[in-house]
mmCIF file of C-alpha atoms in Angstrom:
data_model
loop_
_atom_site.group_PDB
_atom_site.id
_atom_site.type_symbol
_atom_site.label_atom_id
_atom_site.label_comp_id
_atom_site.label_asym_id
_atom_site.label_seq_id
_atom_site.Cartn_x
_atom_site.Cartn_y
_atom_site.Cartn_z
ATOM 1 C CA MET A 1 0.000 0.000 0.000
ATOM 2 C CA ALA A 2 1.389 3.390 -1.013
ATOM 3 C CA ILE A 3 2.080 5.909 1.716
ATOM 4 C CA ASN A 4 0.168 9.144 1.450
ATOM 5 C CA THR A 5 2.891 11.726 1.831
ATOM 6 C CA ASP A 6 0.439 14.605 1.598
ATOM 7 C CA LYS A 7 -0.989 13.971 5.057
ATOM 8 C CA ASN A 8 -0.006 16.200 7.946
ATOM 9 C CA SER A 9 0.638 13.127 10.064
ATOM 10 C CA TYR A 10 3.313 11.953 7.602
ATOM 11 C CA THR A 11 5.035 15.324 7.702
ATOM 12 C CA ILE A 12 5.044 15.345 11.502
ATOM 13 C CA LEU A 13 6.342 11.770 11.782
ATOM 14 C CA PHE A 14 9.042 12.451 9.186
ATOM 15 C CA ALA A 15 10.162 15.581 11.063
ATOM 16 C CA ILE A 16 10.311 13.665 14.358
ATOM 17 C CA ALA A 17 12.340 10.898 12.749
ATOM 18 C CA MET A 18 14.801 13.392 11.285
ATOM 19 C CA VAL A 19 15.194 15.179 14.626
ATOM 20 C CA LEU A 20 15.934 11.857 16.339
ATOM 21 C CA VAL A 21 18.446 10.782 13.688
ATOM 22 C CA VAL A 22 20.253 14.134 13.536
ATOM 23 C CA GLY A 23 20.176 14.480 17.325
ATOM 24 C CA SER A 24 21.686 11.036 17.765
ATOM 25 C CA LEU A 25 24.427 11.775 15.235
ATOM 26 C CA LEU A 26 25.271 15.077 16.917
ATOM 27 C CA ALA A 27 25.334 13.461 20.363
ATOM 28 C CA PHE A 28 27.614 10.691 19.081
ATOM 29 C CA THR A 29 29.933 13.213 17.397
ATOM 30 C CA ALA A 30 30.098 15.403 20.506
ATOM 31 C CA SER A 31 30.821 12.383 22.690
ATOM 32 C CA SER A 32 33.525 11.136 20.328
ATOM 33 C CA LEU A 33 35.232 14.525 20.114
ATOM 34 C CA LYS A 34 34.996 15.387 23.819
ATOM 35 C CA PRO A 35 38.397 13.910 24.812
ATOM 36 C CA ALA A 36 40.129 15.794 21.983
ATOM 37 C CA ILE A 37 38.319 19.055 22.829
ATOM 38 C CA THR A 38 39.234 18.708 26.513
ATOM 39 C CA LYS A 39 42.877 18.040 25.662
ATOM 40 C CA ASN A 40 43.003 21.048 23.328
ATOM 41 C CA LYS A 41 41.636 23.287 26.096
ATOM 42 C CA GLU A 42 44.290 22.004 28.497
ATOM 43 C CA ILE A 43 47.044 22.693 25.962
ATOM 44 C CA GLU A 44 45.646 26.168 25.299
ATOM 45 C CA LYS A 45 45.890 27.009 29.006
ATOM 46 C CA GLN A 46 49.492 25.846 29.079
ATOM 47 C CA GLN A 47 50.286 27.923 25.982
ATOM 48 C CA ASN A 48 48.718 31.004 27.569
ATOM 49 C CA ILE A 49 50.646 30.590 30.828
ATOM 50 C CA LEU A 50 53.886 30.158 28.885
ATOM 51 C CA TYR A 51 53.078 33.221 26.751
ATOM 52 C CA ALA A 52 52.664 35.415 29.834
ATOM 53 C CA MET A 53 55.942 34.002 31.152
ATOM 54 C CA GLY A 54 57.667 35.080 27.941
ATOM 55 C CA VAL A 55 57.995 31.598 26.460
ATOM 56 C CA ASN A 56 56.655 32.116 22.946
ATOM 57 C CA GLY A 57 57.725 32.485 19.342
ATOM 58 C CA ASN A 58 57.226 36.257 19.032
ATOM 59 C CA GLU A 59 59.635 37.979 16.652
ATOM 60 C CA SER A 60 58.314 41.168 15.035
ATOM 61 C CA ALA A 61 56.429 43.779 17.056
ATOM 62 C CA GLY A 62 52.939 42.592 16.130
ATOM 63 C CA ASP A 63 53.455 38.849 16.485
ATOM 64 C CA ILE A 64 51.469 36.703 18.870
ATOM 65 C CA THR A 65 53.032 33.288 18.452
ATOM 66 C CA PHE A 66 52.415 30.593 21.028
ATOM 67 C CA VAL A 67 54.562 27.579 21.721
ATOM 68 C CA ALA A 68 53.561 24.969 19.120
ATOM 69 C CA LYS A 69 50.683 22.783 20.257
ATOM 70 C CA GLU A 70 52.686 19.578 19.857
ATOM 71 C CA LYS A 71 55.449 21.008 22.079
ATOM 72 C CA ALA A 72 53.253 22.744 24.686
ATOM 73 C CA VAL A 73 53.192 19.969 27.294
ATOM 74 C CA GLU A 74 56.952 19.427 27.084
ATOM 75 C CA SER A 75 57.636 23.167 27.197
ATOM 76 C CA PHE A 76 55.287 23.664 30.147
ATOM 77 C CA THR A 77 57.088 20.949 32.097
ATOM 78 C CA ALA A 78 60.489 22.398 31.201
ATOM 79 C CA ASN A 79 59.694 26.056 31.961
ATOM 80 C CA VAL A 80 57.287 25.881 34.892
ATOM 81 C CA SER A 81 59.473 24.832 37.796
ATOM 82 C CA GLU A 82 56.647 24.877 40.347
ATOM 83 C CA GLN A 83 52.865 24.839 40.316
ATOM 84 C CA ILE A 84 51.692 26.406 43.574
ATOM 85 C CA VAL A 85 48.144 26.572 44.919
ATOM 86 C CA LEU A 86 47.057 29.123 47.500
ATOM 87 C CA GLU A 87 43.949 28.508 49.573
ATOM 88 C CA VAL A 88 42.599 31.945 50.462
ATOM 89 C CA LYS A 89 39.637 33.343 52.346
ATOM 90 C CA ASP A 90 38.723 36.905 53.297
ATOM 91 C CA GLY A 91 42.023 38.225 51.966
ATOM 92 C CA LYS A 92 44.149 35.788 53.962
ATOM 93 C CA VAL A 93 46.246 32.867 52.731
ATOM 94 C CA LEU A 94 45.152 29.831 54.714
ATOM 95 C CA LYS A 95 47.471 27.337 53.047
ATOM 96 C CA VAL A 96 50.210 27.163 50.428
ATOM 97 C CA MET A 97 50.287 23.837 48.575
ATOM 98 C CA THR A 98 52.687 22.255 46.150
ATOM 99 C CA ARG A 99 51.364 20.597 43.009
ATOM 100 C CA ASP A 100 51.525 17.158 44.621
ATOM 101 C CA GLU A 101 49.815 18.307 47.814
ATOM 102 C CA PHE A 102 47.014 19.910 45.826
ATOM 103 C CA MET A 103 46.491 16.873 43.619
ATOM 104 C CA LYS A 104 46.081 14.715 46.725
ATOM 105 C CA SER A 105 43.651 17.149 48.337
ATOM 106 C CA LYS A 106 40.149 15.748 48.779
ATOM 107 C CA ASP A 107 38.650 19.252 48.526
ATOM 108 C CA GLN A 108 39.263 19.590 44.800
ATOM 109 C CA GLY A 109 39.139 16.040 43.488
ATOM 110 C CA ALA A 110 42.103 13.708 43.209
ATOM 111 C CA GLY A 111 44.449 14.064 40.278
ATOM 112 C CA LYS A 112 43.572 17.530 38.975
ATOM 113 C CA GLU A 113 46.533 19.644 37.869
ATOM 114 C CA PRO A 114 46.671 23.173 39.358
ATOM 115 C CA PHE A 115 46.558 24.768 35.884
ATOM 116 C CA LEU A 116 43.128 23.162 35.419
ATOM 117 C CA ILE A 117 41.555 24.932 38.399
ATOM 118 C CA ASP A 118 38.200 26.385 37.319
ATOM 119 C CA ILE A 119 38.555 30.057 38.261
ATOM 120 C CA LYS A 120 34.851 30.752 37.714
ATOM 121 C CA LYS A 121 33.870 28.055 40.207
ATOM 122 C CA GLU A 122 36.449 29.302 42.693
ATOM 123 C CA GLN A 123 35.041 32.834 42.439
ATOM 124 C CA THR A 124 31.576 31.448 43.140
ATOM 125 C CA LYS A 125 32.905 29.650 46.224
ATOM 126 C CA ALA A 126 34.362 32.918 47.503
ATOM 127 C CA LYS A 127 31.047 34.728 46.956
ATOM 128 C CA ASN A 128 29.377 32.020 49.063
ATOM 129 C CA GLY A 129 31.771 32.668 51.926
ATOM 130 C CA GLU A 130 33.974 29.633 51.288
ATOM 131 C CA SER A 131 37.720 29.497 50.830
ATOM 132 C CA ARG A 132 38.960 29.328 47.254
ATOM 133 C CA PHE A 133 42.015 28.051 45.389
ATOM 134 C CA LEU A 134 44.383 30.331 43.469
ATOM 135 C CA PRO A 135 46.911 28.784 41.077
ATOM 136 C CA LEU A 136 50.396 30.261 40.727
ATOM 137 C CA PHE A 137 53.084 29.169 38.273
ATOM 138 C CA LYS A 138 56.779 29.762 38.949
ATOM 139 C CA GLY A 139 59.443 29.854 36.260
ATOM 140 C CA LEU A 140 62.295 31.847 34.754
ATOM 141 C CA GLN A 141 62.247 34.753 32.302
ATOM 142 C CA ASP A 142 65.684 35.746 31.052
ATOM 143 C CA GLY A 143 67.208 34.175 34.154
ATOM 144 C CA LYS A 144 64.842 36.031 36.499
ATOM 145 C CA THR A 145 62.181 34.270 38.599
ATOM 146 C CA VAL A 146 58.614 35.161 37.640
ATOM 147 C CA TYR A 147 55.232 34.056 38.949
ATOM 148 C CA VAL A 148 52.237 33.728 36.621
ATOM 149 C CA THR A 149 48.900 34.585 38.218
ATOM 150 C CA VAL A 150 45.371 34.070 36.902
ATOM 151 C CA VAL A 151 42.617 36.706 36.635
ATOM 152 C CA ARG A 152 39.003 36.510 35.489
ATOM 153 C CA GLY A 153 36.304 39.149 35.124
ATOM 154 C CA LYS A 154 33.456 40.543 33.051
ATOM 155 C CA GLY A 155 33.726 42.496 29.811
ATOM 156 C CA LEU A 156 30.966 44.183 27.849
ATOM 157 C CA TRP A 157 29.278 41.019 26.596
ATOM 158 C CA ASP A 158 30.783 38.063 28.397
ATOM 159 C CA ALA A 159 33.703 36.771 30.445
ATOM 160 C CA ILE A 160 37.259 38.062 30.081
ATOM 161 C CA TRP A 161 40.329 36.449 31.637
ATOM 162 C CA GLY A 162 44.074 36.502 31.612
ATOM 163 C CA TYR A 163 47.453 35.396 32.913
ATOM 164 C CA VAL A 164 49.790 38.003 34.415
ATOM 165 C CA ALA A 165 53.473 37.322 35.139
ATOM 166 C CA LEU A 166 54.919 39.154 38.156
ATOM 167 C CA ASP A 167 58.286 39.391 39.843
ATOM 168 C CA GLU A 168 58.576 39.159 43.626
ATOM 169 C CA ASN A 169 57.811 42.893 43.927
ATOM 170 C CA MET A 170 54.550 42.486 41.989
ATOM 171 C CA VAL A 171 55.884 44.318 38.938
ATOM 172 C CA VAL A 172 54.354 42.974 35.720
ATOM 173 C CA GLN A 173 56.752 41.002 33.521
ATOM 174 C CA GLY A 174 54.240 39.841 30.910
ATOM 175 C CA ALA A 175 50.541 39.305 30.283
ATOM 176 C CA PHE A 176 48.055 37.467 28.128
ATOM 177 C CA PHE A 177 44.354 38.379 27.956
ATOM 178 C CA ASP A 178 41.437 36.702 26.216
ATOM 179 C CA HIS A 179 37.663 36.982 26.003
ATOM 180 C CA ALA A 180 34.519 35.006 25.258
ATOM 181 C CA GLY A 181 32.653 37.508 23.090
ATOM 182 C CA GLU A 182 33.930 41.090 23.043
ATOM 183 C CA THR A 183 33.321 43.265 19.980
ATOM 184 C CA PRO A 184 35.801 42.623 17.127
ATOM 185 C CA GLY A 185 38.089 45.606 16.549
ATOM 186 C CA LEU A 186 37.100 47.148 19.889
ATOM 187 C CA GLY A 187 36.949 45.194 23.161
ATOM 188 C CA ALA A 188 38.365 42.114 21.448
ATOM 189 C CA ASN A 189 41.638 44.036 21.129
ATOM 190 C CA ILE A 190 42.535 43.137 24.713
ATOM 191 C CA LYS A 191 44.256 40.122 23.145
ATOM 192 C CA GLN A 192 46.271 42.249 20.743
ATOM 193 C CA ARG A 193 49.962 42.379 21.499
ATOM 194 C CA TYR A 194 50.220 46.184 21.615
ATOM 195 C CA PHE A 195 47.716 46.214 24.483
ATOM 196 C CA MET A 196 49.167 43.279 26.406
ATOM 197 C CA ASP A 197 52.739 44.559 26.088
ATOM 198 C CA ASP A 198 51.727 47.884 27.667
ATOM 199 C CA PHE A 199 51.455 46.116 31.013
ATOM 200 C CA LYS A 200 55.117 45.085 31.118
ATOM 201 C CA GLY A 201 56.951 47.040 33.797
ATOM 202 C CA GLU A 202 53.775 48.363 35.429
ATOM 203 C CA LYS A 203 53.730 48.274 39.227
ATOM 204 C CA LEU A 204 50.862 46.983 41.329
ATOM 205 C CA LEU A 205 52.173 48.316 44.657
ATOM 206 C CA THR A 206 53.210 51.746 45.854
ATOM 207 C CA ASP A 207 56.640 52.218 47.442
ATOM 208 C CA ALA A 208 54.862 51.965 50.803
ATOM 209 C CA GLY A 209 53.458 48.555 49.867
ATOM 210 C CA VAL A 210 49.870 49.666 49.217
ATOM 211 C CA PHE A 211 48.083 47.731 46.453
ATOM 212 C CA LYS A 212 46.989 50.054 43.631
ATOM 213 C CA GLY A 213 46.284 47.771 40.688
ATOM 214 C CA ILE A 214 46.556 48.943 37.077
ATOM 215 C CA LYS A 215 43.878 51.069 35.435
ATOM 216 C CA VAL A 216 43.055 50.952 31.730
ATOM 217 C CA ALA A 217 42.608 54.708 31.474
ATOM 218 C CA LYS A 218 41.423 57.193 28.894
ATOM 219 C CA GLY A 219 43.498 60.340 28.516
ATOM 220 C CA ASN A 220 46.453 59.151 30.556
ATOM 221 C CA ASN A 221 48.706 61.218 28.234
ATOM 222 C CA ASP A 222 51.087 58.310 27.826
ATOM 223 C CA PRO A 223 50.102 56.543 24.565
ATOM 224 C CA VAL A 224 53.407 54.665 24.226
ATOM 225 C CA ASN A 225 53.320 53.810 27.936
ATOM 226 C CA ASN A 226 56.746 55.096 28.932
ATOM 227 C CA ASP A 227 55.589 56.062 32.431
ATOM 228 C CA LYS A 228 55.688 52.921 34.571
ATOM 229 C CA ASP A 229 54.914 54.706 37.834
ATOM 230 C CA ASP A 230 51.373 55.888 37.086
ATOM 231 C CA TYR A 231 49.537 52.571 37.618
ATOM 232 C CA GLU A 232 47.836 53.098 34.239
ATOM 233 C CA VAL A 233 47.930 51.837 30.675
ATOM 234 C CA ASP A 234 46.348 53.534 27.686
ATOM 235 C CA ALA A 235 42.708 52.622 27.017
ATOM 236 C CA LEU A 236 41.437 50.878 23.898
ATOM 237 C CA ALA A 237 39.461 53.121 21.543
ATOM 238 C CA GLY A 238 35.727 52.462 21.739
ATOM 239 C CA ALA A 239 36.061 49.783 24.435
ATOM 240 C CA THR A 240 35.497 51.608 27.707
ATOM 241 C CA ILE A 241 33.453 48.875 29.401
ATOM 242 C CA THR A 242 35.865 46.112 28.387
ATOM 243 C CA GLY A 243 38.794 48.225 29.612
ATOM 244 C CA ASP A 244 37.006 48.839 32.911
ATOM 245 C CA GLY A 245 36.526 45.071 33.163
ATOM 246 C CA VAL A 246 40.257 44.486 32.733
ATOM 247 C CA SER A 247 41.015 47.119 35.398
ATOM 248 C CA ALA A 248 38.513 45.554 37.794
ATOM 249 C CA MET A 249 39.693 41.970 37.413
ATOM 250 C CA ILE A 250 43.331 42.985 37.880
ATOM 251 C CA LYS A 251 42.535 44.925 41.046
ATOM 252 C CA LYS A 252 40.180 42.282 42.434
ATOM 253 C CA ASP A 253 42.097 39.110 41.608
ATOM 254 C CA LEU A 254 45.738 40.153 41.839
ATOM 255 C CA LYS A 255 45.125 41.677 45.256
ATOM 256 C CA LEU A 256 44.328 38.150 46.469
ATOM 257 C CA TYR A 257 47.928 37.146 45.724
ATOM 258 C CA MET A 258 49.392 40.088 47.658
ATOM 259 C CA PRO A 259 49.803 38.299 51.049
ATOM 260 C CA TYR A 260 51.838 35.571 49.339
ATOM 261 C CA PHE A 261 54.154 38.083 47.676
ATOM 262 C CA MET A 262 54.544 40.097 50.889
ATOM 263 C CA ASN A 263 55.596 36.943 52.710
ATOM 264 C CA LEU A 264 57.882 35.983 49.819
ATOM 265 C CA LYS A 265 59.599 39.357 49.953
ATOM 266 C CA MET A 266 60.069 39.182 53.734
ATOM 267 C CA ASN A 267 61.638 35.747 53.489
ATOM 268 C CA ASN A 268 64.015 36.879 50.737
ATOM 269 C CA ASN A 269 65.243 39.936 52.667
#
């Protein structure tokens, strides 16, 4: 018996069948690709940390060249001498853990590398009055010890984040910023090299040891950023809200690391 394809019931059944078939194929594809996607995200984090540390393939002034993906894990192991995790609450460092101590900690789940700490979840924990974990990555830049910190905030449209390398005096030695959905040519320029390089040499503390942060400022009269004592970098044209987001996340998140650096400085003197 021939099927009457003109009936509404046929159209509905056909549509349902197609949705089920396509849905199943998409679910299978997503499941199959999940391990590869997860691994790529892990490698990307390592590349970003290394970039902030100064381990990259940059040559000309405008380059942004990461360590090659196939060499990222090896390079991360070679250049990051220590992965440190700070447990902080209410502006105080409760505990300083090595990589091995953190990976054995029951609070975060056995086996997780410090560079995989979910900063968004840790910020939520802090908002709920709980202690949170802060990752810190120690390595060398031109023979000098640097510490790569992690920051996360809100831009105009979505999340922004970054990795900021500091020396023991909390002077910026390098930075990498990224975003989830800022406007191309405007807020998205936070990941342009000319913007990120402006942060190099900027201080976070006054001579008296007061935390100031770094402001992305309009009209700071220093477009080539020669003044490293003003706690400012030049703003991005047409991206005021994104710039304010960068300023806020630097002030909010890097201040959390301050007790560690103060203790580090005392122990080195």
